[in-house]
Short mmCIF file of C-alpha atoms in Angstrom, two decimals:
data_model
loop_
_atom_site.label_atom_id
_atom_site.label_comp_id
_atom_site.label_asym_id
_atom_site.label_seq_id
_atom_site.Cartn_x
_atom_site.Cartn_y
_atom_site.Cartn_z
CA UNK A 1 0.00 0.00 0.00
CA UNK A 2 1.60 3.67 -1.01
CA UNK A 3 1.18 6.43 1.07
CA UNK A 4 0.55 8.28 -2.47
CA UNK A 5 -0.35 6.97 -5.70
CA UNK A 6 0.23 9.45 -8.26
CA UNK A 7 -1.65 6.83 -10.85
CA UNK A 8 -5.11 8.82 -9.17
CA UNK A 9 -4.28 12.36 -10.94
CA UNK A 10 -3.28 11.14 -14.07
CA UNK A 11 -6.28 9.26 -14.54
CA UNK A 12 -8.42 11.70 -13.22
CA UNK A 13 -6.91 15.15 -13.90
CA UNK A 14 -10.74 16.17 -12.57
CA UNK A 15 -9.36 15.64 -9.05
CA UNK A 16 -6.24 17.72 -9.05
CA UNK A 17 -7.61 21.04 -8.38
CA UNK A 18 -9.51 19.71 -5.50
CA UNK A 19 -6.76 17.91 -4.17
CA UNK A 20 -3.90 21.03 -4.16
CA UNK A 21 -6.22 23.03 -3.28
CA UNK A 22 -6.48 21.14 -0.31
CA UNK A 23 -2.83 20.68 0.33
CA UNK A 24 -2.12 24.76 -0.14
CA UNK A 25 -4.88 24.81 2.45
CA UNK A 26 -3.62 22.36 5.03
CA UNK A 27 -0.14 24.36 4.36
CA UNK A 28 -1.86 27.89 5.02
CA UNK A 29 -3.15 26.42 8.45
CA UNK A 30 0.44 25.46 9.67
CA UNK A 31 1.74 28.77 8.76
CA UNK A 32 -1.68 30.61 10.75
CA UNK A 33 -0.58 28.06 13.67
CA UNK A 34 3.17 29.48 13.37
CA UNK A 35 1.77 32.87 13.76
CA UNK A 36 -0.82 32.30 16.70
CA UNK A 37 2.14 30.89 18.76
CA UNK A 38 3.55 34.09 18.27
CA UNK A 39 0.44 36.10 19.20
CA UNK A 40 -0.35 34.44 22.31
CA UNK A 41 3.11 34.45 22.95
CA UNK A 42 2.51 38.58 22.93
CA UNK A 43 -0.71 38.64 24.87
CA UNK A 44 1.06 36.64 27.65
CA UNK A 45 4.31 38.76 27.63
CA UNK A 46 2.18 42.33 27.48
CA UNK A 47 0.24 41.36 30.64
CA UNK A 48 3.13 40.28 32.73
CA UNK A 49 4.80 43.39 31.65
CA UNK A 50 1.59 45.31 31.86
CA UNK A 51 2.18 46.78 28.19
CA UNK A 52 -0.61 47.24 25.60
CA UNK A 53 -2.71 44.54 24.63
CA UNK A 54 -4.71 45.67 21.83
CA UNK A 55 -2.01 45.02 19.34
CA UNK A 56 -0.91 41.74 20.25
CA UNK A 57 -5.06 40.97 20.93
CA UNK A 58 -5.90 42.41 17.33
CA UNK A 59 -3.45 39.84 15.95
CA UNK A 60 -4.69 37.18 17.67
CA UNK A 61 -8.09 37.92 16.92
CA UNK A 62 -7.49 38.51 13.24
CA UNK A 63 -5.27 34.86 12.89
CA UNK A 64 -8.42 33.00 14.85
CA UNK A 65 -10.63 34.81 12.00
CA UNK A 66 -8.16 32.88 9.17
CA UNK A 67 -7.72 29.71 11.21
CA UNK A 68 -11.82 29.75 11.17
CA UNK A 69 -12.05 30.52 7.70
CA UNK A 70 -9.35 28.23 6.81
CA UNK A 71 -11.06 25.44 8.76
CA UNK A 72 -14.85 26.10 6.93
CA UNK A 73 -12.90 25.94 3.24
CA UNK A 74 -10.96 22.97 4.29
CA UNK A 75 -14.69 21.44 4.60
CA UNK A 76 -16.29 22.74 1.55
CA UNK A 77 -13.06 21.71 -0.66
CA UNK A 78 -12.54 18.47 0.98
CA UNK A 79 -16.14 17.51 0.27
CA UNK A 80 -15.96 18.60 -3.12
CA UNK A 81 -12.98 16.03 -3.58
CA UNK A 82 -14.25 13.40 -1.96
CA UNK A 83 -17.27 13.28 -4.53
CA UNK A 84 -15.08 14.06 -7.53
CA UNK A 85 -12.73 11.70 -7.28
CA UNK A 86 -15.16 8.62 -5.94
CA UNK A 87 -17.64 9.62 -8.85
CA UNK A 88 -14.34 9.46 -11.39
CA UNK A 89 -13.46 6.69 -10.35
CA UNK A 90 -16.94 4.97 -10.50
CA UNK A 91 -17.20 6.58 -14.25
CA UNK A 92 -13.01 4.76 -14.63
CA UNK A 93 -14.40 1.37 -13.52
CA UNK A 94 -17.45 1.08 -15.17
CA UNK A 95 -16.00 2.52 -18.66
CA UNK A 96 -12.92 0.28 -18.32
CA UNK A 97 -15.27 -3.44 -17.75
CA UNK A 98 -17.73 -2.44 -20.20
CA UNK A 99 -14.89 -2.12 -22.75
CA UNK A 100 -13.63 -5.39 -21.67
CA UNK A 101 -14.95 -8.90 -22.66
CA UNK A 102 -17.11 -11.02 -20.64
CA UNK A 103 -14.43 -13.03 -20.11
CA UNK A 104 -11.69 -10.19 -18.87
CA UNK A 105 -14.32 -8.78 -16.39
CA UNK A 106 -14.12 -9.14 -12.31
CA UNK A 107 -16.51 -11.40 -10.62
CA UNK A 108 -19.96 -9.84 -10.36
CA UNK A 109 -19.91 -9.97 -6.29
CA UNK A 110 -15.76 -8.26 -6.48
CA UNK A 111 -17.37 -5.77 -9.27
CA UNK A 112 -19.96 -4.51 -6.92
CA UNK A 113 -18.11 -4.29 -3.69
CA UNK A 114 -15.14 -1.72 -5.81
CA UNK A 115 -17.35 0.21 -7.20
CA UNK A 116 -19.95 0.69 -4.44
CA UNK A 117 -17.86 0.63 -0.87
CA UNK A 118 -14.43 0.91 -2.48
CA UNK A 119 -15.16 4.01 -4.11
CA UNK A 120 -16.50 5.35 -1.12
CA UNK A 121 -13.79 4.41 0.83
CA UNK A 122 -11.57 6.48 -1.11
CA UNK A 123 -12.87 9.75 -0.29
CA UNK A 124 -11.91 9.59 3.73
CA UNK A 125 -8.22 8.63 1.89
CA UNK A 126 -8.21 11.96 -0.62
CA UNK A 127 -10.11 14.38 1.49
CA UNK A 128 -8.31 13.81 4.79
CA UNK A 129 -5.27 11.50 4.33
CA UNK A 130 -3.61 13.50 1.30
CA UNK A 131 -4.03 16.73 3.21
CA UNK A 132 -2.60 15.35 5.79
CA UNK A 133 0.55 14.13 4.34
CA UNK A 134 1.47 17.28 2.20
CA UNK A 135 1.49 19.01 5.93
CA UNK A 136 3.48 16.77 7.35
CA UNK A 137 5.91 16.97 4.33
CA UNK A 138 6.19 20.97 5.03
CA UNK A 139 5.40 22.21 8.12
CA UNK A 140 7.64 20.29 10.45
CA UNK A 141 10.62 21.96 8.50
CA UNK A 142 8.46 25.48 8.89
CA UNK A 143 8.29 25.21 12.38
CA UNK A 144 12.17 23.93 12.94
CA UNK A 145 13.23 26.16 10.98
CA UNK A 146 10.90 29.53 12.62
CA UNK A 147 11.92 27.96 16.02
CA UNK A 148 15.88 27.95 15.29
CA UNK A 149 15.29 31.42 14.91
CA UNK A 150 13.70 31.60 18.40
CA UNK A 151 15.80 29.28 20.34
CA UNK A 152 18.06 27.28 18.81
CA UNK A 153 18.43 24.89 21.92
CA UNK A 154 14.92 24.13 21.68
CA UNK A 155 14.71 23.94 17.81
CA UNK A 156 17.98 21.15 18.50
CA UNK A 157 15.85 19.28 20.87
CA UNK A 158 13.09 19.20 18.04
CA UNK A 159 15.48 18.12 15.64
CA UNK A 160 16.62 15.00 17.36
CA UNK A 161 13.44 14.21 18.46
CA UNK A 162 11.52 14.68 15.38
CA UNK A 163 12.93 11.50 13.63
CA UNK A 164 11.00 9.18 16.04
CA UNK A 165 7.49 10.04 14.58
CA UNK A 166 7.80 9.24 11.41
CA UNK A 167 9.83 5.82 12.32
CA UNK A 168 7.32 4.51 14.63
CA UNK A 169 4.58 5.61 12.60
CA UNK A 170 6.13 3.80 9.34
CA UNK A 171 6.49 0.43 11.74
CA UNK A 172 2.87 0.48 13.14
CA UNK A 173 1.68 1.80 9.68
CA UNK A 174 3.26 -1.55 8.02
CA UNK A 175 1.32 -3.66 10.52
CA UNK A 176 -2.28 -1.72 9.70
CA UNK A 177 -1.59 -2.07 6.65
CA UNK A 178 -1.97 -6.24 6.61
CA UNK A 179 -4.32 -5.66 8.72
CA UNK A 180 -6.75 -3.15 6.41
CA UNK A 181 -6.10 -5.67 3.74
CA UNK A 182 -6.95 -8.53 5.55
CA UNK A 183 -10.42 -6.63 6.55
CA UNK A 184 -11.17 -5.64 3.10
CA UNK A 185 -10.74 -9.14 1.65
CA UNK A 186 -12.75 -10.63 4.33
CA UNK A 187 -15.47 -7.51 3.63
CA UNK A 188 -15.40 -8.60 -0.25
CA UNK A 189 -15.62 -12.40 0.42
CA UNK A 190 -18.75 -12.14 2.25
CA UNK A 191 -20.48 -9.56 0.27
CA UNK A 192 -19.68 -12.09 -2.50
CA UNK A 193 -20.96 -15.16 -0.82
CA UNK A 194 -24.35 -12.85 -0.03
CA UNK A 195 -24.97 -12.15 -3.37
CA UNK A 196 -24.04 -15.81 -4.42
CA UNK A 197 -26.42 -16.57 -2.24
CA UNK A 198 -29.36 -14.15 -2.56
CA UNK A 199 -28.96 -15.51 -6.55
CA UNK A 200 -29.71 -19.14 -5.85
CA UNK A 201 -32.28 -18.78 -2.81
CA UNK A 202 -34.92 -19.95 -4.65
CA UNK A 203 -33.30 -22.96 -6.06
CA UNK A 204 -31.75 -23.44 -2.41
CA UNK A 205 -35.10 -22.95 -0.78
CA UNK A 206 -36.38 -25.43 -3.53
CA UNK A 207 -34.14 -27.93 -2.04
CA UNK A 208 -34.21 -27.54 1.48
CA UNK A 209 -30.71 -26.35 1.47
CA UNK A 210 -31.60 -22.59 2.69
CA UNK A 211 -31.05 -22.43 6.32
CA UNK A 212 -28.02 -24.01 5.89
CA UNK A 213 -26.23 -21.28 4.46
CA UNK A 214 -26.63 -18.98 7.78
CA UNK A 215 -23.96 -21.19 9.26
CA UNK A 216 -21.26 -19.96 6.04
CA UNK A 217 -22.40 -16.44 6.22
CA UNK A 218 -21.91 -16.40 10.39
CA UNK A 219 -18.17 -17.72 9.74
CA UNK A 220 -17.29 -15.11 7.17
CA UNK A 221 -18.98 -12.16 9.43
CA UNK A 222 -16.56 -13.58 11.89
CA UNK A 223 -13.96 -13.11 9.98
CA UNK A 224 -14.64 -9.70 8.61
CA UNK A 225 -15.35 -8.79 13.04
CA UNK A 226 -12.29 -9.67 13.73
CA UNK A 227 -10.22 -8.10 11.27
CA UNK A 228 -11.93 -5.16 12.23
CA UNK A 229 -11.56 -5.52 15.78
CA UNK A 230 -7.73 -6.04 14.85
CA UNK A 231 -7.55 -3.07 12.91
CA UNK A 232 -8.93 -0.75 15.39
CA UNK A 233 -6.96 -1.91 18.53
CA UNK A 234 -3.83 -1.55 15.65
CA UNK A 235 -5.40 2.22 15.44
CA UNK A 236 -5.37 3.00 19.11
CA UNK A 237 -2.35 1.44 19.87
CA UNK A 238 -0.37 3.59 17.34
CA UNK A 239 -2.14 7.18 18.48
CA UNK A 240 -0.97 6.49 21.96
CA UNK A 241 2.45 5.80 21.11
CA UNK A 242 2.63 8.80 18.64
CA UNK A 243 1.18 11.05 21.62
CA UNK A 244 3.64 9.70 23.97
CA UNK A 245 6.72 10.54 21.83
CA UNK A 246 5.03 14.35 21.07
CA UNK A 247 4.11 14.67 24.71
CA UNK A 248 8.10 13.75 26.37
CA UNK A 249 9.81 15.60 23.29
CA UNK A 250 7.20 18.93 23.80
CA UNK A 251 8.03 18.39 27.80
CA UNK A 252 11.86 18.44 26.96
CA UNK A 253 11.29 21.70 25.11
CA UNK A 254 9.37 23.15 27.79
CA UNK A 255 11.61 22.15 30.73
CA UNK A 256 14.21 23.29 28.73
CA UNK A 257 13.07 26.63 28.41
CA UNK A 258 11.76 27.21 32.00
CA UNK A 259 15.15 26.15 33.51
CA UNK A 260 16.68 28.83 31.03
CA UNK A 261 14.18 31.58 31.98
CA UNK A 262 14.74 31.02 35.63
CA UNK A 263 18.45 31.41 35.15
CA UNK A 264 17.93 34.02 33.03
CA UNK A 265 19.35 32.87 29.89
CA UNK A 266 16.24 33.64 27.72
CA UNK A 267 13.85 36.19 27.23
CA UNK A 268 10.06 35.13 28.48
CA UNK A 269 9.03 35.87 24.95
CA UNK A 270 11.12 33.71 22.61
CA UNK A 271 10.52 31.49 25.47
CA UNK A 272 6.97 31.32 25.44
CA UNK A 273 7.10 30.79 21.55
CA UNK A 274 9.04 28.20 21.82
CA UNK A 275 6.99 26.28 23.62
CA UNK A 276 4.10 27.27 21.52
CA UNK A 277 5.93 26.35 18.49
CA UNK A 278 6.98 22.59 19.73
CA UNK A 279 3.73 21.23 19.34
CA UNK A 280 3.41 22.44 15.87
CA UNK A 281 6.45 20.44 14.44
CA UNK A 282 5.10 16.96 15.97
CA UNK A 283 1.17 18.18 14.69
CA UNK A 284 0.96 17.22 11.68
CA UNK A 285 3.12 13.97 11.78
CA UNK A 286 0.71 12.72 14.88
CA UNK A 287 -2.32 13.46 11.98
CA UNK A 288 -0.97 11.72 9.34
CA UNK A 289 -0.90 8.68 11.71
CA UNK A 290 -4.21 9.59 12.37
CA UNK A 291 -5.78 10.04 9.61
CA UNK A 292 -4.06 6.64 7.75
CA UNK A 293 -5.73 4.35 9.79
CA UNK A 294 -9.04 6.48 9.48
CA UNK A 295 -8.37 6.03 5.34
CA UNK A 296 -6.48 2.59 5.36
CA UNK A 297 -9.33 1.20 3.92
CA UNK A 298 -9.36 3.81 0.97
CA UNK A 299 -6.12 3.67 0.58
CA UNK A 300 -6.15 -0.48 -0.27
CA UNK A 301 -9.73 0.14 -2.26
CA UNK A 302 -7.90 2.61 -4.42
CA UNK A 303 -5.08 0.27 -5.11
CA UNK A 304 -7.24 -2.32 -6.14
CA UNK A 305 -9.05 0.46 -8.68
CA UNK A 306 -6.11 1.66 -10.46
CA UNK A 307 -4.93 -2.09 -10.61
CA UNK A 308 -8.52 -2.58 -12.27
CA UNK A 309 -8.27 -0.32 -14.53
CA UNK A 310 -4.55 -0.91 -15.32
CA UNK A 311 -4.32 -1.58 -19.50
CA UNK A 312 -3.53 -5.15 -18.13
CA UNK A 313 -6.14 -6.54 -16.76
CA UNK A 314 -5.25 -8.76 -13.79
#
């Protein structure tokens, strides 16, 4: 499973607006966070110092305004992805078996199940996932980079503890993958046997032979339960350890800084934006593991569409 398969714009060049768009979004709201660590980082500093607020206030005010507006158009354009490119790809597989031969197409049961659920699946994977991993490609090295101009001890400490996200989340990402893929083929198995059975009811019925398909159906259920079951403790499992390495490297920052300010050694300012600023470089790598096991299932459904649809039929 790729975290990115760039087979889905060039077969649907329909979806690439949506889908920058929502990447220069999710990039704008990294760049508002940047700047509200620095405006709360003001407010704080003008009332200990008992300095005007209504200029570090107006700011903060004015980047909550873009942060809310940001937040509404990452809606609107994230819906309006979602149904382009699981419509496109609806209009791909359909156009692709009818141009096939009877022989060449999928199995009626497999047909159904990718065009119906697997194309719906893919929208959680474009309209959250992707957005999610163009931020995590650019604003860690915002925020290192905006906090080495800060404090450079606490942009060091970000540095070296940065690398650990990304690892773990590639490790437990590996293991939800199987796992997503093991749930989807259970998911297609039964909805095959269903409609293999719903098909030859009557001629089962005929014989007598009905009521003794509920004991099949119950096993494959089974199976697709606990695959599920296995890919949500896989879920949980993999948010707490990404929150536990964000949560000791942002308290290394901070205890950093406030042994520094009581010796004196920084400013309360830089060091108040430093500790703002921590939390913003671990952010969006914490999402991305988020939001993969929310679109794990998209992401295998859209493999198995653009392998559909491949020239080669396979």
């Amino acid at each position: 499973m790729k975290p990115f398969d760039a087979r889905l714009l060039r077969l649907l060049p329909g979806a690439r607006r949506p889908v920058l768009a929502l990447g220069a979004i999710g990039v704008a709201q990294g760049v508002a966070a940047i700047v509200q660590a620095f405006a709360v980082a003001a407010v704080v500093v003008a009332v200990a110092r008992h300095t005007a607020l209504w200029g570090p206030l107006g700011l903060l005010a004015a980047v909550l305004v873009v942060r809310a507006l940001l937040t509404g158009a990452t809606e609107l354009v994230s819906s309006w992805a979602g149904t382009e490119v699981s419509a496109g790809l609806r209009t791909l597989l359909l156009r692709t078996w009818l141009a096939r031969s009877a022989d060449q197409r999928p199995e009626p049961a497999a047909a159904q199940t990718l065009a119906t659920q697997g194309a719906t699946s893919v929208e959680t994977y474009v309209a959250r996932y992707l957005p999610a991993l163009v931020a995590a490609a650019v604003l860690p090295v915002l925020a290192v980079v905006t906090l080495a101009f800060v404090d450079l001890w606490s942009a060091l400490i970000v540095v070296l503890t940065l690398p650990l996200l990304p690892v773990f989340a590639a490790l437990i990402g590996k293991a939800t993958a199987d796992a997503s893929e093991r749930r989807w083929r259970a998911m297609a198995a039964l909805a095959g046997h269903f409609l293999d059975m719903m098909r030859g009811l009557p001629t089962l019925s005929a014989y007598g032979r009905a009521s003794r398909q509920s004991a099949t159906i119950r096993e494959v259920s089974q199976r697709h339960r606990t695959a599920t079951v296995a890919t949500l403790k896989l879920a949980f499992l993999s948010s707490a350890a990404l929150e536990l390495l964000a949560t000791i490297s942002v308290a290394l920052v901070a205890v950093s800084v406030g042994i520094r300010l009581t010796w004196g050694s920084i400013e309360l300012g830089p060091g108040l934006a430093a500790i703002l600023l921590a939390p913003e470089a671990y952010w969006p790598i914490r999402r991305v593991g988020q939001e993969f096991h929310a679109a794990a299932d998209g992401a295998q459904a859209l493999e198995d569409i653009l392998t559909a649809t491949s020239p080669t039929p396979t």
